[in-house]
Amino acid sequence: MTTVIHMNDVTMSFGSNQVLRGVELDLHSGEVTGLLGANGAGKTTLIKILSGANSNYSGTVAIDGAAVTIDSPSTSRALGIEAVHQRISDGIVPGLSVAENLLFEGIVVSEVPRFASSRSLVPRAREVAAVLDLDWSDAFLRSDAHGLPIADRQLLLLARALVRKPRLLVLDEPTSALSEVEAVRLFGVIERLRDSGVAILYVSHRLGEIDDIADRLVVLRDGVVCGEHTPPFDWHQALQEMLGAAGAESHASTDEMRGSDEVLKLTGVKLLPKAQTFDVAFRAGEVAGVFGLLGSGLSELANGIFGSEPFRAGRMTLQGEPFAPRSPAESIGRHVFMVPEDRMAGTIIADWSISATATFPFLKAVSRFGLLNPRAESAVGKAVVEDFGVVALSEDDPVVSLSGGNQQKVVIGRWLREQPLVMILDEPFQGIDVGARRDLCKRTREIAAAGAAVITMSSDLEEIMQVADRVLVFVDGDLRFDSYLSETSRDEILQRLSEVG
Amino acid sequence: MVRIVSDQKTQSIDAKESAAATPRRDIRDLLVRYGFIAVTVVFFVFFFATESSFRLSTTLFSMLKFTAVVAIVGLGVTVTMAVGGLDLSVGATVGMSVTIAAMTMVIYAKTGWVAIIVVILGGVLVGALNAALIVLLKIPDLLATLATMFLVQGLKLVPVDGQSVSSGLILRDGSVAPGRFTPGFLIIDRGAVGPVPYPVIIFALLTIGTWFFLSHTKWGRVMYAIGSNPEAARLAGARVRLYKASAYMIAGVFASIGGLILASRIGQGDISAGNSLLLDAVAVSLVGTSVLGVNRPNAFGTALGAILMGILITGTTIKGSAYYAQDVVKGVVLLIALVFSFTLSRTKQRHVRAVPM
């Protein structure tokens, strides 16, 4: 088994933010290396360095022992590296035929005659498809790639990556769009490639897949490789490395709150296509921390309760009454509020002041017969700024001029102008510094103490330990574990998370 | 779709801050904020000083009167732009209104009041059709209203066999149309309070009304939110579909009001009426977006844009320029406005989508 790629002391910064700090990684031919890392661990940056999209790195990359500089995607390709990125649709050009898409790179560099008829491309395209044993008919190859199902798109991109017989193949969450059957088929292909001597870097949040396919596991955390494993993988250990050792003490021992009144009940809810249904109840007066890795259905749970994207299946009751919101407006009317995951896209209106942002959900409170009262608006803006300790010169400041933490305070604080029954916070601590996080945790607990059922989604166990009274662990859309934090331990939570399929 | 950029610098009216800015930035800010008004004033003074006939108050009011139709239709377009859309069917709605007004009075011999009611109902109907296509069938705004434009343009000709309607029209059964444009209806365009013609009064009232609605009511606030970030508006509980639908209804009604004034002005059901209005109305709304550097669709901007166009067209006509100079003038004005909003402004343009969808 020979080393194809050797990375030594690879470091990459964006401004003052060091994303990779001296990564050392070997990738061997004929081996599938699984790469595991939490959000922001540096996986994407690492992949981009290999595929030539981030050329600004320092440190050395050697291929077959010779140092190389990967300064562009075409260099990367010339060196025998192919990457299939997670965002499948970015790689497909609708309007071109399937055959043209298969030969796309050849067309771009004019290897393929520019004015070739679609018929003349078909035999070459068939050769490409044959790499993957894709039994695609000529008619299919000539059809527009626009209508291609997502699984076929994934296979098309893979075939395209393989046509140059790469030394290293990087797969970033390759199964996220595939069904079970298609994933099995993909694994077959990966195994065949491995046996033919290709080095494969397999990036996934799905522990089960890595367990099935990988010959080696590398864990990345905060830009450093902090663990390497050989099968059978010790998942418990790997997750410890991925999520970090216990840092902040759980508050649970000191000020745990337990609610008794089951405000919101979910019955037979299904979050993801392949997931099991589950029942759960959320209680007033406590913070429920919903924990899971990326893609485990946390946002689906948040949006389902809020009505912004209904569940695939299942029913809800709110205070014993049926609750089936078809829009956020309806759930807000029932005092179920949500702060969405993506702050920029989901809450911020760019040129608005703090006051305008703060009053927006409840404009009725600052208007009379539809007429806005600027003084009342300022008062609400000021109240949110003061109650939540937002650092700003005045409530007339544009909301985008605030730091992430202060923006988050405004978009959480604005809901508290009315008393929530259920308050959902989807990844509320993303992009927020430690100080602001501690402050927001305190506020979040106060919302529960005031009588709301608070539900906080996070893929960071630290945050859950810090903010929640109760933890719910989701894996691939299945509810795996539900316990008060005082009755469980970090170890047990990781254990439940790591129980592979 | 234009993405919301996180590090957007928003203009601040904070005096301290602008004093701290470099002089070059200051000039740019001033230019963005007042450039357009300055251009309007300069042209006004120029025509005022060089052309004696431009100085007559009758000329000034006839210029405003001439501008009123475009401005009113443009105000409707402005409301659709506020929700992030654009109504391309307004010109066709104006034309339809002229034909409906003529049919009601000439063929069915009804009163002017009946004509007014029927025309406005027609505007509501077109707005409702647009709303249904966009909100229920989820067709992108531009494409839906483009289809409506053709539909309305064609369908209005069916009941009149493709002919203009004027008194004395021979009907299909050989009889002569019994009615005519009533004197009361003709007053809409020809009447005045003192020196101020009725259309100018309607124009002023609708401008103030639209400005008030968009800037000082909660409904206007929600509309701007939807135009700026529809997902954020939805997640904060805004009924996005309802507001979008309302915006197109408003645009339809405003277009039909413009049609009433135009019908009263030409005094017959000219089938080509309103044809050129669409682009003019869209142009003044776009121009209005850049006025005062607010960079969002607003009623005063639209009114000012329409007035500037009016000044330029009246002025160049008095100066004896060829009729085709008008289009050149409009093109240049629009281009200047677009430079103000896209090139010079530091507030990103969001309401107007450079590339729709």
Coordinates of N, CA and C in Angstrom, one line a residue, chain A residues 243-446:
Chain A
L243 N -16.0 15.9 19.0 CA -16.8 16.9 19.7 C -16.0 17.6 20.8
G244 N -14.8 17.1 21.1 CA -14.0 17.7 22.1 C -14.3 17.1 23.4
A245 N -13.3 17.2 24.3 CA -13.4 16.8 25.6 C -14.4 17.7 26.4
A246 N -15.0 17.2 27.5 CA -15.9 18.0 28.2 C -15.3 19.3 28.6
G247 N -15.9 20.4 28.2 CA -15.4 21.7 28.5 C -16.2 22.3 29.6
A248 N -17.2 23.1 29.1 CA -18.0 23.8 30.1 C -18.8 22.8 30.9
E249 N -18.9 23.1 32.2 CA -19.7 22.2 33.1 C -21.1 22.4 32.7
S250 N -21.8 21.3 32.8 CA -23.3 21.4 32.6 C -23.8 22.1 33.8
H251 N -24.8 22.9 33.5 CA -25.4 23.7 34.6 C -26.4 22.8 35.3
A252 N -26.7 21.6 34.7 CA -27.8 20.8 35.1 C -27.8 20.5 36.6
S253 N -26.6 20.3 37.1 CA -26.5 19.9 38.5 C -26.9 21.0 39.5
T254 N -26.8 22.3 39.0 CA -27.1 23.4 39.9 C -28.6 23.9 39.8
D255 N -29.0 24.2 38.6 CA -30.3 24.9 38.5 C -31.2 24.2 37.5
E256 N -31.3 22.9 37.5 CA -32.1 22.2 36.5 C -33.6 22.6 36.7
M257 N -34.3 22.7 35.6 CA -35.7 23.0 35.7 C -36.4 21.8 35.0
R258 N -37.5 21.4 35.7 CA -38.3 20.3 35.1 C -39.7 20.8 35.0
G259 N -40.2 20.8 33.8 CA -41.6 21.2 33.6 C -42.5 20.0 33.7
S260 N -43.7 20.2 34.0 CA -44.7 19.1 34.2 C -45.8 19.2 33.1
D261 N -46.1 20.3 32.7 CA -47.2 20.5 31.8 C -46.8 20.3 30.3
E262 N -47.3 19.2 29.8 CA -46.9 18.8 28.4 C -47.6 19.7 27.4
V263 N -47.0 20.8 27.0 CA -47.6 21.8 26.2 C -47.8 21.3 24.7
L264 N -46.7 20.7 24.2 CA -46.7 20.4 22.8 C -46.4 18.9 22.7
K265 N -47.3 18.1 22.1 CA -47.1 16.7 21.9 C -47.1 16.4 20.4
L266 N -46.1 15.6 20.0 CA -45.9 15.1 18.7 C -46.2 13.6 18.6
T267 N -47.0 13.2 17.7 CA -47.3 11.8 17.6 C -47.1 11.3 16.2
G268 N -46.3 10.2 16.1 CA -46.1 9.5 14.8 C -45.3 10.4 13.8
V269 N -44.4 11.3 14.3 CA -43.8 12.2 13.4 C -42.6 11.5 12.7
K270 N -42.5 11.9 11.4 CA -41.4 11.3 10.6 C -40.6 12.5 10.0
L271 N -39.3 12.5 10.3 CA -38.5 13.7 9.9 C -37.9 13.5 8.5
L272 N -37.3 12.4 8.2 CA -36.6 12.2 7.0 C -37.2 11.0 6.3
P273 N -37.0 10.9 4.9 CA -37.7 9.8 4.2 C -37.4 8.4 4.7
K274 N -36.2 8.1 5.2 CA -35.9 6.8 5.7 C -36.0 6.6 7.2
A275 N -36.5 7.7 7.8 CA -36.5 7.6 9.3 C -37.7 6.9 9.8
Q276 N -37.6 6.5 11.1 CA -38.7 5.9 11.9 C -39.6 7.0 12.4
T277 N -40.8 6.7 12.6 CA -41.7 7.7 13.3 C -41.4 7.6 14.8
F278 N -41.7 8.7 15.5 CA -41.5 8.8 16.9 C -42.6 9.7 17.6
D279 N -42.8 9.5 18.9 CA -43.6 10.4 19.7 C -42.8 11.1 20.7
V280 N -43.1 12.4 20.9 CA -42.4 13.1 22.0 C -43.2 14.2 22.5
A281 N -43.0 14.6 23.7 CA -43.8 15.7 24.3 C -42.8 16.7 24.8
F282 N -43.1 18.0 24.6 CA -42.3 19.1 25.1 C -43.0 19.8 26.3
R283 N -42.3 20.0 27.4 CA -43.0 20.5 28.6 C -42.6 22.0 28.8
A284 N -43.6 22.7 29.3 CA -43.4 24.1 29.6 C -42.5 24.2 30.8
G285 N -41.6 25.3 30.8 CA -40.8 25.5 31.9 C -39.5 24.8 31.9
E286 N -39.1 24.2 30.8 CA -37.8 23.6 30.7 C -37.2 23.8 29.3
V287 N -35.9 23.7 29.2 CA -35.2 23.8 27.9 C -34.9 22.4 27.4
A288 N -35.5 22.0 26.3 CA -35.1 20.8 25.6 C -34.1 21.0 24.6
G289 N -32.9 20.3 24.8 CA -31.9 20.4 23.8 C -31.9 19.3 22.8
V290 N -32.1 19.6 21.5 CA -32.2 18.6 20.5 C -30.8 18.5 19.9
F291 N -30.2 17.3 20.0 CA -28.8 17.2 19.6 C -28.7 16.1 18.5
G292 N -27.9 16.4 17.5 CA -27.7 15.5 16.4 C -26.6 16.0 15.5
L293 N -26.0 15.2 14.7 CA -25.0 15.7 13.7 C -25.8 16.3 12.5
L294 N -25.0 16.9 11.6 CA -25.6 17.5 10.5 C -26.4 16.5 9.7
G295 N -27.6 16.9 9.2 CA -28.4 16.0 8.4 C -29.2 15.0 9.2
S296 N -29.3 15.2 10.5 CA -30.0 14.2 11.3 C -31.4 14.6 11.5
G297 N -31.9 15.7 10.9 CA -33.3 16.1 11.0 C -33.6 17.2 11.9
L298 N -32.7 17.9 12.5 CA -33.0 18.9 13.5 C -33.8 20.0 12.9
S299 N -33.3 20.5 11.8 CA -34.1 21.6 11.2 C -35.5 21.2 10.7
E300 N -35.6 19.9 10.3 CA -36.9 19.4 9.9 C -37.8 19.4 11.0
L301 N -37.3 19.1 12.2 CA -38.1 19.1 13.4 C -38.6 20.5 13.7
A302 N -37.6 21.5 13.7 CA -37.9 22.9 14.0 C -39.0 23.4 13.0
N303 N -38.8 23.2 11.7 CA -39.7 23.8 10.7 C -41.0 23.1 10.7
G304 N -41.0 21.8 11.1 CA -42.3 21.1 11.2 C -43.2 21.6 12.3
I305 N -42.6 21.9 13.4 CA -43.4 22.4 14.5 C -43.9 23.8 14.2
F306 N -43.0 24.6 13.6 CA -43.3 26.0 13.3 C -44.3 26.1 12.1
G307 N -44.4 25.0 11.3 CA -45.3 25.1 10.2 C -44.7 25.7 8.9
S308 N -43.4 26.0 9.0 CA -42.7 26.6 7.8 C -42.4 25.5 6.8
E309 N -42.4 24.2 7.2 CA -42.2 23.1 6.3 C -42.8 21.9 7.0
P310 N -44.0 21.6 6.7 CA -44.7 20.5 7.4 C -44.0 19.2 7.4
F311 N -44.2 18.4 8.5 CA -43.6 17.1 8.6 C -44.1 16.2 7.5
R312 N -43.3 15.1 7.2 CA -43.7 14.1 6.3 C -44.9 13.3 6.7
A313 N -44.9 13.1 8.0 CA -46.0 12.4 8.6 C -46.1 12.8 10.1
G314 N -47.3 12.7 10.6 CA -47.4 12.9 12.1 C -48.4 14.0 12.4
R315 N -48.8 14.0 13.7 CA -49.7 15.0 14.2 C -49.2 15.7 15.4
M316 N -49.7 16.8 15.7 CA -49.3 17.6 16.9 C -50.5 18.0 17.7
T317 N -50.4 18.2 19.0 CA -51.4 18.9 19.8 C -50.7 20.0 20.6
L318 N -51.4 21.1 20.7 CA -50.8 22.2 21.5 C -51.8 22.5 22.6
Q319 N -51.4 22.4 23.8 CA -52.3 22.5 25.0 C -53.5 21.6 24.8
G320 N -53.3 20.4 24.3 CA -54.4 19.5 24.2 C -55.3 19.7 22.9
E321 N -55.1 20.8 22.2 CA -55.9 21.1 21.0 C -55.1 20.6 19.8
P322 N -55.8 20.2 18.8 CA -55.0 19.8 17.6 C -54.2 21.0 17.0
F323 N -53.0 20.7 16.5 CA -52.2 21.8 16.1 C -51.5 21.4 14.8
A324 N -52.0 22.0 13.7 CA -51.4 21.6 12.4 C -51.2 22.8 11.5
P325 N -50.2 23.7 11.9 CA -50.0 24.9 11.2 C -49.6 24.7 9.8
R326 N -50.2 25.5 8.9 CA -49.7 25.4 7.5 C -48.8 26.5 7.1
S327 N -48.7 27.5 8.0 CA -47.7 28.6 7.7 C -47.2 29.1 9.1
P328 N -46.1 29.8 9.1 CA -45.6 30.4 10.3 C -46.7 31.4 10.9
A329 N -47.4 32.1 10.0 CA -48.4 33.0 10.5 C -49.4 32.3 11.5
E330 N -49.8 31.1 11.1 CA -50.7 30.3 11.9 C -50.1 29.9 13.3
S331 N -48.9 29.5 13.2 CA -48.3 29.0 14.5 C -48.0 30.2 15.4
I332 N -47.6 31.3 14.8 CA -47.4 32.5 15.6 C -48.6 33.0 16.3
G333 N -49.8 32.8 15.6 CA -51.1 33.1 16.1 C -51.4 32.2 17.4
R334 N -50.8 31.0 17.4 CA -50.9 30.1 18.6 C -49.8 30.3 19.6
H335 N -49.0 31.3 19.4 CA -47.8 31.6 20.3 C -46.8 30.5 20.2
V336 N -46.5 30.0 19.0 CA -45.4 29.1 18.8 C -44.4 29.9 17.9
F337 N -43.2 30.2 18.4 CA -42.3 31.1 17.7 C -41.0 30.3 17.4
M338 N -40.4 30.8 16.3 CA -39.1 30.1 16.0 C -38.1 31.2 15.5
V339 N -36.8 31.0 15.9 CA -35.7 31.7 15.4 C -35.0 30.7 14.5
P340 N -35.0 31.0 13.2 CA -34.4 30.0 12.2 C -32.9 29.9 12.3
E341 N -32.5 28.8 11.6 CA -31.1 28.4 11.7 C -30.2 29.5 11.0
D342 N -30.6 29.9 9.8 CA -29.8 30.8 9.0 C -30.2 32.2 9.3
R343 N -29.4 32.9 10.1 CA -29.9 34.2 10.5 C -30.0 35.2 9.4
M344 N -29.0 35.2 8.5 CA -29.0 36.2 7.4 C -30.2 36.0 6.5
A345 N -30.4 34.7 6.0 CA -31.4 34.5 5.1 C -32.8 34.4 5.7
G346 N -32.8 34.0 7.0 CA -34.1 33.8 7.6 C -34.7 34.9 8.4
T347 N -33.9 35.8 8.8 CA -34.5 36.9 9.7 C -34.1 38.3 9.4
I348 N -32.9 38.5 8.8 CA -32.4 39.8 8.6 C -32.9 40.5 7.3
I349 N -33.5 41.7 7.5 CA -33.8 42.5 6.3 C -32.8 43.6 6.3
A350 N -32.0 43.6 5.2 CA -30.7 44.2 5.2 C -30.7 45.7 5.7
D351 N -31.5 46.5 5.1 CA -31.3 47.9 5.4 C -32.2 48.4 6.6
W352 N -32.8 47.5 7.4 CA -33.7 47.9 8.5 C -32.9 48.2 9.7
S353 N -33.5 49.0 10.5 CA -33.0 49.4 11.8 C -33.3 48.3 12.8
I354 N -32.7 48.4 14.0 CA -32.9 47.5 15.1 C -34.4 47.6 15.4
S355 N -35.0 48.8 15.5 CA -36.4 49.0 15.9 C -37.3 48.3 14.9
A356 N -37.0 48.5 13.6 CA -37.9 47.9 12.6 C -37.8 46.4 12.7
T357 N -36.6 45.8 12.9 CA -36.5 44.4 13.0 C -37.2 43.9 14.2
A358 N -37.1 44.6 15.3 CA -37.6 44.2 16.6 C -39.2 44.2 16.5
T359 N -39.8 45.1 15.8 CA -41.2 45.2 15.9 C -41.9 44.4 14.8
F360 N -41.1 43.9 13.9 CA -41.7 43.3 12.7 C -42.7 42.1 13.0
P361 N -42.4 41.2 13.9 CA -43.4 40.1 14.0 C -44.7 40.6 14.6
F362 N -44.7 41.6 15.4 CA -46.0 42.1 16.1 C -46.2 43.5 15.8
L363 N -46.4 43.8 14.5 CA -46.6 45.2 14.1 C -47.9 45.8 14.6
K364 N -48.9 44.9 14.9 CA -50.1 45.4 15.5 C -49.9 46.2 16.8
A365 N -48.9 45.7 17.5 CA -48.6 46.4 18.8 C -48.1 47.8 18.7
V366 N -47.5 48.1 17.5 CA -47.0 49.5 17.4 C -47.8 50.3 16.4
S367 N -49.0 49.8 16.1 CA -49.8 50.6 15.1 C -51.2 50.7 15.5
R368 N -51.9 51.6 14.9 CA -53.3 51.8 15.3 C -54.1 52.0 14.0
F369 N -55.1 51.2 13.8 CA -55.8 51.2 12.5 C -54.8 51.1 11.3
G370 N -53.8 50.3 11.5 CA -52.8 50.1 10.5 C -51.7 51.1 10.4
L371 N -51.9 52.2 11.1 CA -50.9 53.3 11.0 C -49.8 53.1 12.0
L372 N -48.6 53.1 11.5 CA -47.4 52.8 12.4 C -47.2 54.0 13.3
N373 N -46.9 53.8 14.6 CA -46.5 54.9 15.5 C -45.0 54.8 15.7
P374 N -44.3 55.8 15.1 CA -42.8 55.7 15.2 C -42.3 55.7 16.7
R375 N -43.0 56.4 17.5 CA -42.6 56.5 18.9 C -42.7 55.1 19.6
A376 N -43.8 54.5 19.3 CA -44.0 53.1 19.9 C -43.0 52.2 19.4
E377 N -42.7 52.3 18.1 CA -41.6 51.5 17.5 C -40.3 51.7 18.2
S378 N -39.9 52.9 18.4 CA -38.6 53.2 19.0 C -38.6 52.6 20.4
A379 N -39.8 52.7 21.1 CA -39.9 52.2 22.5 C -39.6 50.7 22.5
V380 N -40.2 50.0 21.5 CA -40.0 48.5 21.5 C -38.6 48.2 21.2
G381 N -38.0 49.0 20.2 CA -36.6 48.8 19.8 C -35.7 49.0 21.0
K382 N -36.0 50.1 21.8 CA -35.2 50.4 23.0 C -35.3 49.3 24.0
A383 N -36.6 48.8 24.2 CA -36.8 47.8 25.2 C -36.1 46.5 24.9
V384 N -36.1 46.1 23.6 CA -35.4 44.9 23.2 C -33.9 45.1 23.4
V385 N -33.4 46.3 23.0 CA -31.9 46.6 23.2 C -31.6 46.5 24.7
E386 N -32.4 47.1 25.6 CA -32.1 47.1 27.0 C -32.3 45.8 27.7
D387 N -33.5 45.2 27.4 CA -33.8 43.9 28.1 C -32.7 42.8 27.7
F388 N -32.3 42.9 26.5 CA -31.4 41.8 26.0 C -29.9 42.2 26.1
G389 N -29.6 43.4 26.5 CA -28.2 43.8 26.6 C -27.6 43.8 25.2
V390 N -28.3 44.3 24.2 CA -27.7 44.4 22.9 C -26.7 45.6 22.9
V391 N -25.5 45.3 22.3 CA -24.5 46.4 22.3 C -24.8 47.2 21.0
A392 N -25.3 48.4 21.1 CA -25.6 49.2 20.0 C -25.6 50.7 20.4
L393 N -25.3 51.6 19.5 CA -25.4 53.0 19.9 C -26.8 53.5 20.1
S394 N -27.7 53.0 19.2 CA -29.1 53.4 19.4 C -30.0 52.4 18.7
E395 N -31.3 52.4 19.0 CA -32.2 51.4 18.4 C -32.4 51.8 16.9
D396 N -31.9 52.9 16.4 CA -32.0 53.3 15.0 C -30.9 52.7 14.2
D397 N -29.9 52.2 14.8 CA -28.8 51.6 14.1 C -29.3 50.5 13.1
P398 N -28.6 50.4 12.0 CA -29.0 49.3 11.1 C -28.6 48.0 11.7
V399 N -29.5 47.0 11.6 CA -29.3 45.7 12.3 C -28.1 45.0 11.8
V400 N -27.8 45.2 10.5 CA -26.6 44.5 10.0 C -25.3 45.1 10.5
S401 N -25.3 46.3 11.2 CA -24.1 46.8 11.7 C -23.7 46.1 13.0
L402 N -24.6 45.3 13.6 CA -24.3 44.6 14.8 C -23.5 43.4 14.6
S403 N -22.8 42.9 15.7 CA -22.1 41.7 15.6 C -23.2 40.5 15.6
G404 N -22.7 39.3 15.2 CA -23.6 38.2 15.1 C -24.4 38.0 16.4
G405 N -23.7 38.0 17.5 CA -24.3 37.8 18.8 C -25.4 38.8 19.1
N406 N -25.1 40.0 18.8 CA -26.1 41.1 19.1 C -27.3 41.0 18.1
Q407 N -27.0 40.6 16.9 CA -28.1 40.4 15.9 C -29.0 39.3 16.5
Q408 N -28.4 38.2 17.0 CA -29.2 37.1 17.5 C -30.0 37.5 18.7
K409 N -29.5 38.4 19.5 CA -30.2 38.9 20.7 C -31.5 39.6 20.2
V410 N -31.3 40.4 19.1 CA -32.5 41.2 18.6 C -33.5 40.2 18.1
V411 N -33.1 39.2 17.3 CA -34.1 38.3 16.7 C -34.7 37.3 17.7
I412 N -34.0 37.1 18.8 CA -34.7 36.3 19.8 C -35.6 37.2 20.7
G413 N -35.0 38.4 21.0 CA -35.7 39.3 21.9 C -37.0 39.8 21.3
R414 N -37.1 39.9 20.0 CA -38.3 40.4 19.4 C -39.5 39.5 19.6
W415 N -39.3 38.2 19.8 CA -40.4 37.3 20.0 C -41.0 37.4 21.4
L416 N -40.1 37.9 22.3 CA -40.6 37.9 23.7 C -41.4 39.1 24.0
R417 N -41.8 39.9 23.0 CA -42.8 41.0 23.2 C -44.1 40.3 23.5
E418 N -44.3 39.1 23.1 CA -45.5 38.4 23.6 C -45.0 37.1 24.3
Q419 N -45.9 36.5 25.1 CA -45.4 35.4 25.9 C -45.5 34.1 25.0
P420 N -44.4 33.5 24.7 CA -44.4 32.3 23.9 C -44.9 31.1 24.7
L421 N -45.7 30.2 24.0 CA -46.0 28.9 24.6 C -44.8 28.0 24.3
V422 N -44.4 28.0 23.0 CA -43.3 27.2 22.6 C -42.3 28.1 21.9
M423 N -41.0 28.1 22.2 CA -40.0 28.9 21.6 C -38.9 28.0 21.0
I424 N -38.8 28.0 19.7 CA -37.9 27.1 19.0 C -36.6 27.9 18.6
L425 N -35.4 27.5 19.0 CA -34.2 28.1 18.6 C -33.4 27.2 17.8
D426 N -33.3 27.4 16.5 CA -32.6 26.4 15.7 C -31.1 26.9 15.5
E427 N -30.2 26.2 16.1 CA -28.8 26.5 16.1 C -28.6 28.0 16.5
P428 N -29.0 28.4 17.7 CA -28.9 29.8 18.0 C -27.5 30.3 18.3
F429 N -26.6 29.4 18.5 CA -25.3 29.9 18.8 C -24.3 29.9 17.7
Q430 N -24.8 29.7 16.5 CA -23.9 29.6 15.3 C -23.3 31.0 15.0
G431 N -22.0 31.0 14.9 CA -21.3 32.3 14.5 C -21.4 33.3 15.6
I432 N -21.3 32.9 16.9 CA -21.4 33.8 18.0 C -20.3 33.5 18.9
D433 N -19.7 34.6 19.5 CA -18.5 34.4 20.3 C -18.9 33.9 21.7
V434 N -17.9 33.4 22.4 CA -18.2 32.7 23.7 C -18.9 33.5 24.7
G435 N -18.6 34.8 24.8 CA -19.2 35.7 25.8 C -20.7 35.8 25.5
A436 N -21.0 36.1 24.2 CA -22.4 36.3 23.8 C -23.2 35.0 24.0
R437 N -22.5 33.9 23.8 CA -23.1 32.6 23.9 C -23.5 32.4 25.4
R438 N -22.7 32.7 26.3 CA -23.0 32.5 27.7 C -24.2 33.4 28.0
D439 N -24.2 34.6 27.5 CA -25.3 35.5 27.8 C -26.6 35.0 27.2
L440 N -26.5 34.5 25.9 CA -27.7 34.0 25.3 C -28.3 32.7 26.0
C441 N -27.4 31.9 26.5 CA -27.8 30.7 27.2 C -28.6 31.1 28.4
K442 N -28.1 32.1 29.1 CA -28.8 32.6 30.3 C -30.2 33.1 29.9
R443 N -30.3 33.9 28.9 CA -31.6 34.4 28.4 C -32.5 33.3 28.0
T444 N -32.0 32.3 27.3 CA -32.8 31.2 26.9 C -33.4 30.5 28.1
R445 N -32.6 30.3 29.1 CA -33.1 29.6 30.3 C -34.2 30.5 31.0
E446 N -34.0 31.8 30.9 CA -35.0 32.7 31.5 C -36.4 32.6 30.7

